[in-house]
Amino acid sequence: MVLPTDTELLKAQADLWRHSLCYLTSIALKCAVELGIPTAIYRLGGAATLSSLATELSIPQSKFPFLGRIMRFLTSSGIFTTDDSSGEGTYNLNLLSKLLVDGIVLDGDAHQKAIVLTTTSRYYMEAALGLASWLKKDTSPPVTSPFQDLHGATLFDDSMACLDPEAHELFSEALAAHDNLGISVVLQKCPELFKGIQSLTDCCGGDGTTARAIIKAFPDLKCTVLDLHPVINKISADDTIEYVAGDMFKIIPPAQAVMLKLVLHFWNNEDCVKILTQCKKAIPPREEGGKVIIIDIVVGSTSKEMLEIELLMDMLMLAVTNGQQRDENEWCEIFMKAGFSGYKIVKKLGPRGIFEVYP
Ligand SMILES: C[S@@+](CC[C@H](N)C(=O)[O-])C[C@H]1O[C@@H](n2cnc3c(N)ncnc32)[C@H](O)[C@@H]1O
């Protein structure tokens, strides 16, 4: 074995510290959200000194230095910025922390606070902490997620609502925040997805936020939203969209195109093939414009930073769902298994890819 140099050894040790401790970034972010730091900075005009921030947050004077250390860490992690130009250092909001301010709406209803509180909740953290023992436990298929195994409930399901209604509500809010951010970018960057289509079924379209944004841009499109009964029952009727309560594993309302936006990553390959098979039954042949539009994460970005995010999202799926994030080959495999003849990646928007899949 080639002996490492002292410099290499110190670097390896520092890297180990970083990997062992980076959970503290999530914890410090959770602390900022729980204290309402982004909203406090916003109320203070978008820039706050440590003392004005501490006063706004009602932090006792004895804790000011500790708040200062947390702010230094959050700033170095890219969650806030600092400005020393006036002589007195201030903390400022950047785009990321603006997403966490109460009352600011960027890109529709995309308040992201619930995502931080959900992913750092004890339910999520405990599921991830139990990974090693979960892996060692031999269970017959279908394999349930560490989350289900530990908590005896399925995320976003009635079983979670029974276990802890408050947490269930928070998790559902986080899901909506996760799903709703981004549709306006898709509409701007890929209008060709919807141009020339007469009808669209948004399969698992939730409360219809995405469908409403599409209809606003393409008013002539006949749009149907399919989701489960409890979701559809909560929606107030409007005359632009048809809301259908049902199970996508049984039938999907027919349309020229079916869209699955941020749906398939929640399901294992077997279920994805079943869902896609139903999609194929719902659309006409390719010559008549039949297609399935899929918007979901595609693992494999060349940028190291983006790839890390894609893989973190896969680890999240592993810990709390039965699904996974897929690379292009894995996507292609499920399309072909469901009997589709081809596909195209229309665009890659950050970690998300937009596919058209043809019957
Ligand atoms: C991740 S959300 C989808 C978000 C939505 N497509 C969007 O981008 O805004 C998952 C949705 O799938 C719905 N769902 C789950 N199982 C379903 C099923 N078997 N049939 C229809 N909808 C289902 C859930 O109720 C939930 O609204």
Coordinates of C-alpha atoms and ligand atoms in Angstrom, one line a residue:
M1 CA 0.0 0.0 0.0
V2 CA 1.4 3.4 -1.0
L3 CA 1.6 5.5 2.2
P4 CA -0.3 8.8 1.9
T5 CA 1.5 12.1 2.5
D6 CA 0.6 14.1 5.6
T7 CA -1.2 16.6 3.4
E8 CA -3.3 13.9 1.8
L9 CA -4.1 12.4 5.2
L10 CA -5.2 15.8 6.6
K11 CA -7.3 16.4 3.5
A12 CA -9.0 13.0 3.9
Q13 CA -9.7 13.7 7.5
A14 CA -11.2 17.1 6.7
D15 CA -13.4 15.5 4.0
L16 CA -14.5 12.9 6.6
W17 CA -15.5 15.7 9.0
R18 CA -17.4 17.4 6.2
H19 CA -19.3 14.3 5.2
S20 CA -20.0 13.3 8.9
L21 CA -21.2 16.8 9.8
C22 CA -23.0 18.1 6.7
Y23 CA -26.4 17.1 8.3
L24 CA -25.8 20.2 10.4
T25 CA -26.5 22.3 7.3
S26 CA -30.0 20.9 7.2
I27 CA -30.4 21.3 11.0
A28 CA -29.2 25.0 10.8
L29 CA -31.6 25.6 8.0
K30 CA -34.5 24.0 10.0
C31 CA -33.5 26.3 12.9
A32 CA -33.7 29.3 10.6
V33 CA -37.1 28.3 9.3
E34 CA -38.4 27.6 12.8
L35 CA -37.2 30.9 14.1
G36 CA -38.6 32.7 11.0
I37 CA -35.2 34.3 10.1
P38 CA -36.0 34.8 6.4
T39 CA -39.3 36.5 7.2
A40 CA -37.6 38.6 9.9
I41 CA -34.9 39.9 7.5
Y42 CA -37.7 40.6 4.9
R43 CA -39.7 42.6 7.5
L44 CA -36.5 44.5 8.3
G45 CA -36.3 45.7 4.7
G46 CA -34.3 42.8 3.3
A47 CA -31.1 43.5 5.3
A48 CA -30.5 43.0 9.0
T49 CA -27.7 43.5 11.4
L50 CA -27.2 40.8 14.0
S51 CA -28.6 42.9 16.8
S52 CA -31.6 44.0 14.8
L53 CA -32.3 40.4 13.7
A54 CA -31.9 39.1 17.2
T55 CA -34.3 41.8 18.5
E56 CA -36.8 41.1 15.8
L57 CA -36.7 37.4 16.7
S58 CA -36.9 38.1 20.5
I59 CA -33.6 36.3 21.1
P60 CA -32.2 37.1 24.5
Q61 CA -29.0 39.2 24.6
S62 CA -27.0 36.3 26.1
K63 CA -27.7 34.3 22.9
F64 CA -26.7 37.0 20.4
P65 CA -23.2 35.5 19.8
F66 CA -24.7 32.0 19.2
L67 CA -27.2 33.4 16.7
G68 CA -24.2 35.2 15.0
R69 CA -22.4 31.8 14.6
I70 CA -25.4 30.2 13.1
M71 CA -25.8 33.1 10.7
R72 CA -22.2 32.9 9.8
F73 CA -22.6 29.2 9.0
L74 CA -25.9 29.7 7.0
T75 CA -24.2 32.5 5.0
S76 CA -21.2 30.4 4.2
S77 CA -23.7 27.6 3.1
G78 CA -25.3 30.0 0.6
I79 CA -28.6 30.4 2.5
F80 CA -28.1 34.1 3.2
T81 CA -25.6 36.7 1.9
T82 CA -23.7 39.3 3.9
D83 CA -22.8 42.9 3.1
D84 CA -20.1 44.8 5.0
S85 CA -20.2 47.9 2.7
S86 CA -22.0 50.2 5.3
G87 CA -19.4 49.4 7.9
E88 CA -21.8 47.4 10.0
G89 CA -22.3 43.9 8.7
T90 CA -25.7 43.0 7.5
Y91 CA -27.4 39.7 6.5
N92 CA -29.4 39.8 3.3
L93 CA -31.8 37.5 1.6
N94 CA -30.9 35.7 -1.6
L95 CA -33.2 33.8 -3.9
L96 CA -33.1 30.7 -1.9
S97 CA -34.0 32.4 1.4
K98 CA -36.7 34.4 -0.3
L99 CA -38.4 31.1 -1.0
L100 CA -38.8 30.8 2.8
V101 CA -40.3 34.2 3.5
D102 CA -43.9 34.1 4.7
G103 CA -46.1 36.1 2.3
I104 CA -43.8 36.2 -0.7
V105 CA -45.2 34.2 -3.7
L106 CA -42.7 33.4 -6.4
D107 CA -43.8 31.3 -9.3
G108 CA -47.4 30.6 -8.3
D109 CA -48.0 29.1 -4.9
A110 CA -44.5 28.0 -4.2
H111 CA -43.8 28.6 -0.6
Q112 CA -41.0 26.2 0.3
K113 CA -40.9 26.3 4.1
A114 CA -42.9 23.1 4.4
I115 CA -40.2 21.2 2.5
V116 CA -37.5 22.1 5.0
L117 CA -39.7 21.2 7.9
T118 CA -40.8 18.0 6.3
T119 CA -37.4 16.7 5.2
T120 CA -35.9 17.5 8.6
S121 CA -38.9 16.1 10.5
R122 CA -38.3 13.3 13.0
Y123 CA -40.3 10.9 10.7
Y124 CA -37.9 11.5 7.8
M125 CA -34.7 11.6 9.8
E126 CA -35.5 8.5 11.8
A127 CA -36.3 6.6 8.6
A128 CA -32.9 7.6 7.2
L129 CA -31.2 6.8 10.5
G130 CA -32.5 3.2 10.3
L131 CA -31.1 2.5 6.8
A132 CA -28.4 0.0 7.9
S133 CA -30.7 -2.2 10.0
W134 CA -33.4 -1.9 7.3
L135 CA -30.9 -3.2 4.7
K136 CA -30.0 -6.2 6.8
K137 CA -33.6 -7.3 7.4
D138 CA -34.6 -9.9 4.8
T139 CA -38.2 -9.3 3.7
S140 CA -40.2 -11.0 1.0
P141 CA -41.2 -8.7 -1.9
P142 CA -42.8 -6.2 -2.2
V143 CA -40.1 -4.5 -0.1
T144 CA -41.4 -1.7 1.9
S145 CA -39.5 1.6 2.5
P146 CA -37.6 2.3 5.7
F147 CA -40.2 4.9 6.4
Q148 CA -43.1 2.4 6.2
D149 CA -41.1 -0.3 8.0
L150 CA -40.3 2.0 11.0
H151 CA -43.5 4.1 11.3
G152 CA -46.0 1.5 10.0
A153 CA -47.5 4.2 7.8
T154 CA -47.2 5.2 4.1
L155 CA -46.3 8.7 3.3
F156 CA -49.2 10.9 1.9
D157 CA -51.6 8.1 2.7
D158 CA -54.6 7.8 5.1
S159 CA -52.3 5.6 7.3
M160 CA -50.0 8.6 7.8
A161 CA -53.1 10.9 8.5
C162 CA -54.2 8.4 11.2
L163 CA -50.7 8.2 12.8
D164 CA -50.1 11.9 13.0
P165 CA -52.6 14.3 11.4
E166 CA -50.4 17.4 11.9
A167 CA -47.4 15.8 10.4
H168 CA -49.5 14.5 7.5
E169 CA -50.8 18.0 6.8
L170 CA -47.2 19.4 6.8
F171 CA -46.0 16.6 4.5
S172 CA -48.9 17.2 2.1
E173 CA -48.1 21.0 2.1
A174 CA -44.5 20.1 1.3
L175 CA -45.6 17.9 -1.5
A176 CA -47.7 20.7 -3.0
A177 CA -44.8 23.2 -2.6
H178 CA -42.4 20.7 -4.3
D179 CA -44.8 20.0 -7.2
N180 CA -46.1 23.5 -7.9
L181 CA -42.8 25.3 -8.3
G182 CA -41.6 25.1 -11.8
I183 CA -44.6 24.8 -14.1
S184 CA -44.3 28.4 -15.3
V185 CA -40.7 27.6 -16.4
V186 CA -41.8 24.5 -18.3
L187 CA -44.5 26.6 -20.1
Q188 CA -42.0 29.3 -21.0
K189 CA -39.2 27.0 -22.1
C190 CA -41.2 24.2 -23.7
P191 CA -44.5 25.6 -25.1
E192 CA -44.2 23.1 -27.9
L193 CA -45.2 20.4 -25.5
F194 CA -48.8 21.6 -25.5
K195 CA -49.0 23.4 -28.8
G196 CA -51.4 21.7 -31.2
I197 CA -52.8 19.3 -28.6
Q198 CA -56.6 19.3 -28.3
S199 CA -56.9 17.5 -25.0
L200 CA -54.8 16.6 -22.0
T201 CA -55.2 14.5 -18.9
D202 CA -53.1 15.6 -16.0
C203 CA -52.7 12.2 -14.3
C204 CA -52.3 12.7 -10.5
G205 CA -52.9 16.4 -11.1
G206 CA -53.5 17.1 -7.4
D207 CA -55.5 20.2 -6.7
G208 CA -55.3 21.3 -10.4
T209 CA -52.7 24.1 -9.9
T210 CA -50.6 22.8 -12.8
A211 CA -53.6 22.3 -15.1
R212 CA -54.8 25.8 -14.4
A213 CA -51.4 27.2 -15.3
I214 CA -51.5 25.2 -18.6
I215 CA -55.1 26.3 -19.4
K216 CA -54.1 30.0 -18.8
A217 CA -51.4 29.6 -21.4
F218 CA -53.4 27.4 -23.8
P219 CA -57.1 28.4 -23.3
D220 CA -58.3 26.1 -26.1
L221 CA -56.9 23.0 -24.5
K222 CA -59.5 20.6 -23.0
C223 CA -57.9 19.7 -19.7
T224 CA -58.9 16.9 -17.3
V225 CA -57.4 16.3 -13.9
L226 CA -57.3 12.8 -12.5
D227 CA -56.6 12.2 -8.8
L228 CA -57.9 10.2 -5.9
H229 CA -61.4 10.9 -4.4
P230 CA -60.2 12.7 -1.2
V231 CA -58.1 15.1 -3.3
I232 CA -60.8 15.8 -6.0
N233 CA -63.5 16.1 -3.4
K234 CA -61.7 19.1 -1.9
I235 CA -61.5 21.1 -5.2
S236 CA -64.2 23.7 -6.0
A237 CA -65.6 23.1 -9.4
D238 CA -64.6 25.5 -12.2
D239 CA -65.7 25.5 -15.8
T240 CA -62.3 25.4 -17.4
I241 CA -61.1 22.0 -16.1
E242 CA -62.8 18.6 -15.7
Y243 CA -61.9 17.0 -12.4
V244 CA -62.2 13.2 -12.3
A245 CA -61.8 11.1 -9.1
G246 CA -60.4 7.7 -9.8
D247 CA -57.5 5.3 -9.6
M248 CA -54.8 5.6 -12.3
F249 CA -54.0 1.9 -12.0
K250 CA -57.6 1.1 -13.1
I251 CA -58.4 3.7 -15.8
I252 CA -57.1 7.1 -17.0
P253 CA -59.5 9.5 -18.7
P254 CA -58.7 9.4 -22.5
A255 CA -57.0 12.4 -24.1
Q256 CA -54.6 13.2 -26.9
A257 CA -51.9 13.5 -24.3
V258 CA -51.5 12.3 -20.7
M259 CA -49.1 14.1 -18.4
L260 CA -47.3 12.6 -15.4
K261 CA -45.6 15.4 -13.6
L262 CA -43.5 14.4 -10.6
V263 CA -45.4 11.2 -10.3
L264 CA -43.4 8.2 -11.4
H265 CA -40.4 8.8 -9.0
F266 CA -42.8 7.8 -6.2
W267 CA -43.4 4.3 -7.6
N268 CA -41.3 1.2 -8.1
N269 CA -40.6 0.0 -11.7
E270 CA -43.3 -2.6 -11.6
D271 CA -46.0 0.0 -10.7
C272 CA -44.5 2.5 -13.2
V273 CA -45.0 0.0 -16.0
K274 CA -48.6 -0.5 -14.8
I275 CA -49.3 3.2 -14.8
L276 CA -47.6 3.8 -18.2
T277 CA -49.7 0.9 -19.6
Q278 CA -52.9 2.7 -18.5
C279 CA -51.5 5.9 -20.0
K280 CA -51.0 4.1 -23.3
K281 CA -54.6 2.9 -23.3
A282 CA -55.8 6.5 -22.8
I283 CA -54.1 8.0 -25.8
P284 CA -54.5 7.7 -29.6
P285 CA -51.7 6.3 -31.8
R286 CA -48.6 8.4 -32.5
E287 CA -49.8 9.4 -36.0
E288 CA -52.8 11.0 -34.3
G289 CA -50.6 13.0 -31.9
G290 CA -50.8 10.6 -29.0
K291 CA -48.1 11.0 -26.4
V292 CA -47.3 10.9 -22.7
I293 CA -45.6 13.9 -21.3
I294 CA -43.4 13.1 -18.3
I295 CA -41.8 15.7 -16.1
D296 CA -39.5 14.2 -13.5
I297 CA -35.9 14.0 -12.3
V298 CA -33.4 12.4 -14.7
V299 CA -30.2 11.3 -12.9
G300 CA -27.0 11.9 -14.8
S301 CA -26.2 15.6 -15.0
T302 CA -22.7 16.3 -16.0
S303 CA -22.5 19.1 -13.4
K304 CA -21.2 17.6 -10.1
E305 CA -23.4 19.9 -8.1
M306 CA -26.6 19.0 -10.1
L307 CA -25.7 15.3 -10.0
E308 CA -25.4 15.5 -6.2
I309 CA -28.9 17.0 -5.9
E310 CA -30.3 14.3 -8.2
L311 CA -28.7 11.6 -6.1
L312 CA -29.8 13.2 -2.8
M313 CA -33.3 13.1 -4.2
D314 CA -32.9 9.4 -5.0
M315 CA -31.7 8.8 -1.4
L316 CA -34.8 10.6 -0.2
M317 CA -37.0 8.3 -2.3
L318 CA -35.1 5.3 -1.0
A319 CA -35.6 6.3 2.7
V320 CA -39.2 7.4 2.6
T321 CA -41.0 5.9 -0.5
N322 CA -40.9 2.8 -2.6
G323 CA -39.8 4.8 -5.6
Q324 CA -36.6 6.0 -7.1
Q325 CA -35.0 8.6 -9.3
R326 CA -34.0 7.2 -12.6
D327 CA -31.3 7.8 -15.2
E328 CA -32.1 7.9 -18.9
N329 CA -31.5 4.1 -19.4
E330 CA -33.8 3.3 -16.4
W331 CA -36.5 5.6 -17.8
C332 CA -36.1 4.0 -21.3
E333 CA -36.5 0.5 -19.8
I334 CA -39.9 1.2 -18.2
F335 CA -41.1 3.0 -21.3
M336 CA -40.3 -0.1 -23.4
K337 CA -41.7 -2.5 -20.9
A338 CA -45.0 -0.6 -21.0
G339 CA -45.1 -1.1 -24.8
F340 CA -44.1 2.4 -26.0
S341 CA -42.2 2.7 -29.3
G342 CA -39.9 5.6 -28.5
Y343 CA -39.3 8.7 -26.5
K344 CA -37.5 12.1 -26.7
I345 CA -36.0 14.2 -23.9
V346 CA -37.5 17.6 -25.0
K347 CA -35.5 19.6 -22.4
K348 CA -33.5 19.3 -19.2
L349 CA -34.4 22.0 -16.7
G350 CA -32.0 21.6 -13.8
P351 CA -32.4 18.2 -12.3
R352 CA -35.8 17.7 -14.1
G353 CA -36.2 16.3 -17.5
I354 CA -39.1 16.7 -19.8
F355 CA -39.9 13.6 -21.8
E356 CA -42.3 12.9 -24.7
V357 CA -43.1 9.2 -24.9
Y358 CA -44.7 7.8 -28.0
P359 CA -47.1 4.9 -28.4
Ligands
LIG1 C1 -46.6 14.0 -6.3 S1 -48.2 14.3 -6.4 C2 -48.4 14.8 -8.1 C3 -48.3 16.2 -8.3 C4 -48.8 16.8 -9.6 N1 -48.7 15.9 -10.7 C5 -48.1 18.1 -9.8 O1 -47.0 18.1 -10.4 O2 -48.6 19.1 -9.3 C6 -49.0 12.8 -6.4 C7 -50.5 12.8 -6.6 O3 -50.8 11.5 -7.0 C8 -52.1 11.2 -6.5 N2 -52.3 9.7 -6.5 C9 -51.7 8.8 -5.8 N3 -52.1 7.6 -6.1 C10 -53.0 7.8 -7.1 C11 -53.8 6.9 -7.9 N4 -53.7 5.5 -7.7 N5 -54.6 7.4 -8.8 C12 -54.7 8.7 -9.0 N6 -54.0 9.6 -8.3 C13 -53.1 9.1 -7.4 C14 -52.0 11.8 -5.1 O4 -53.3 12.0 -4.5 C15 -51.3 13.1 -5.3 O5 -52.1 14.1 -5.6

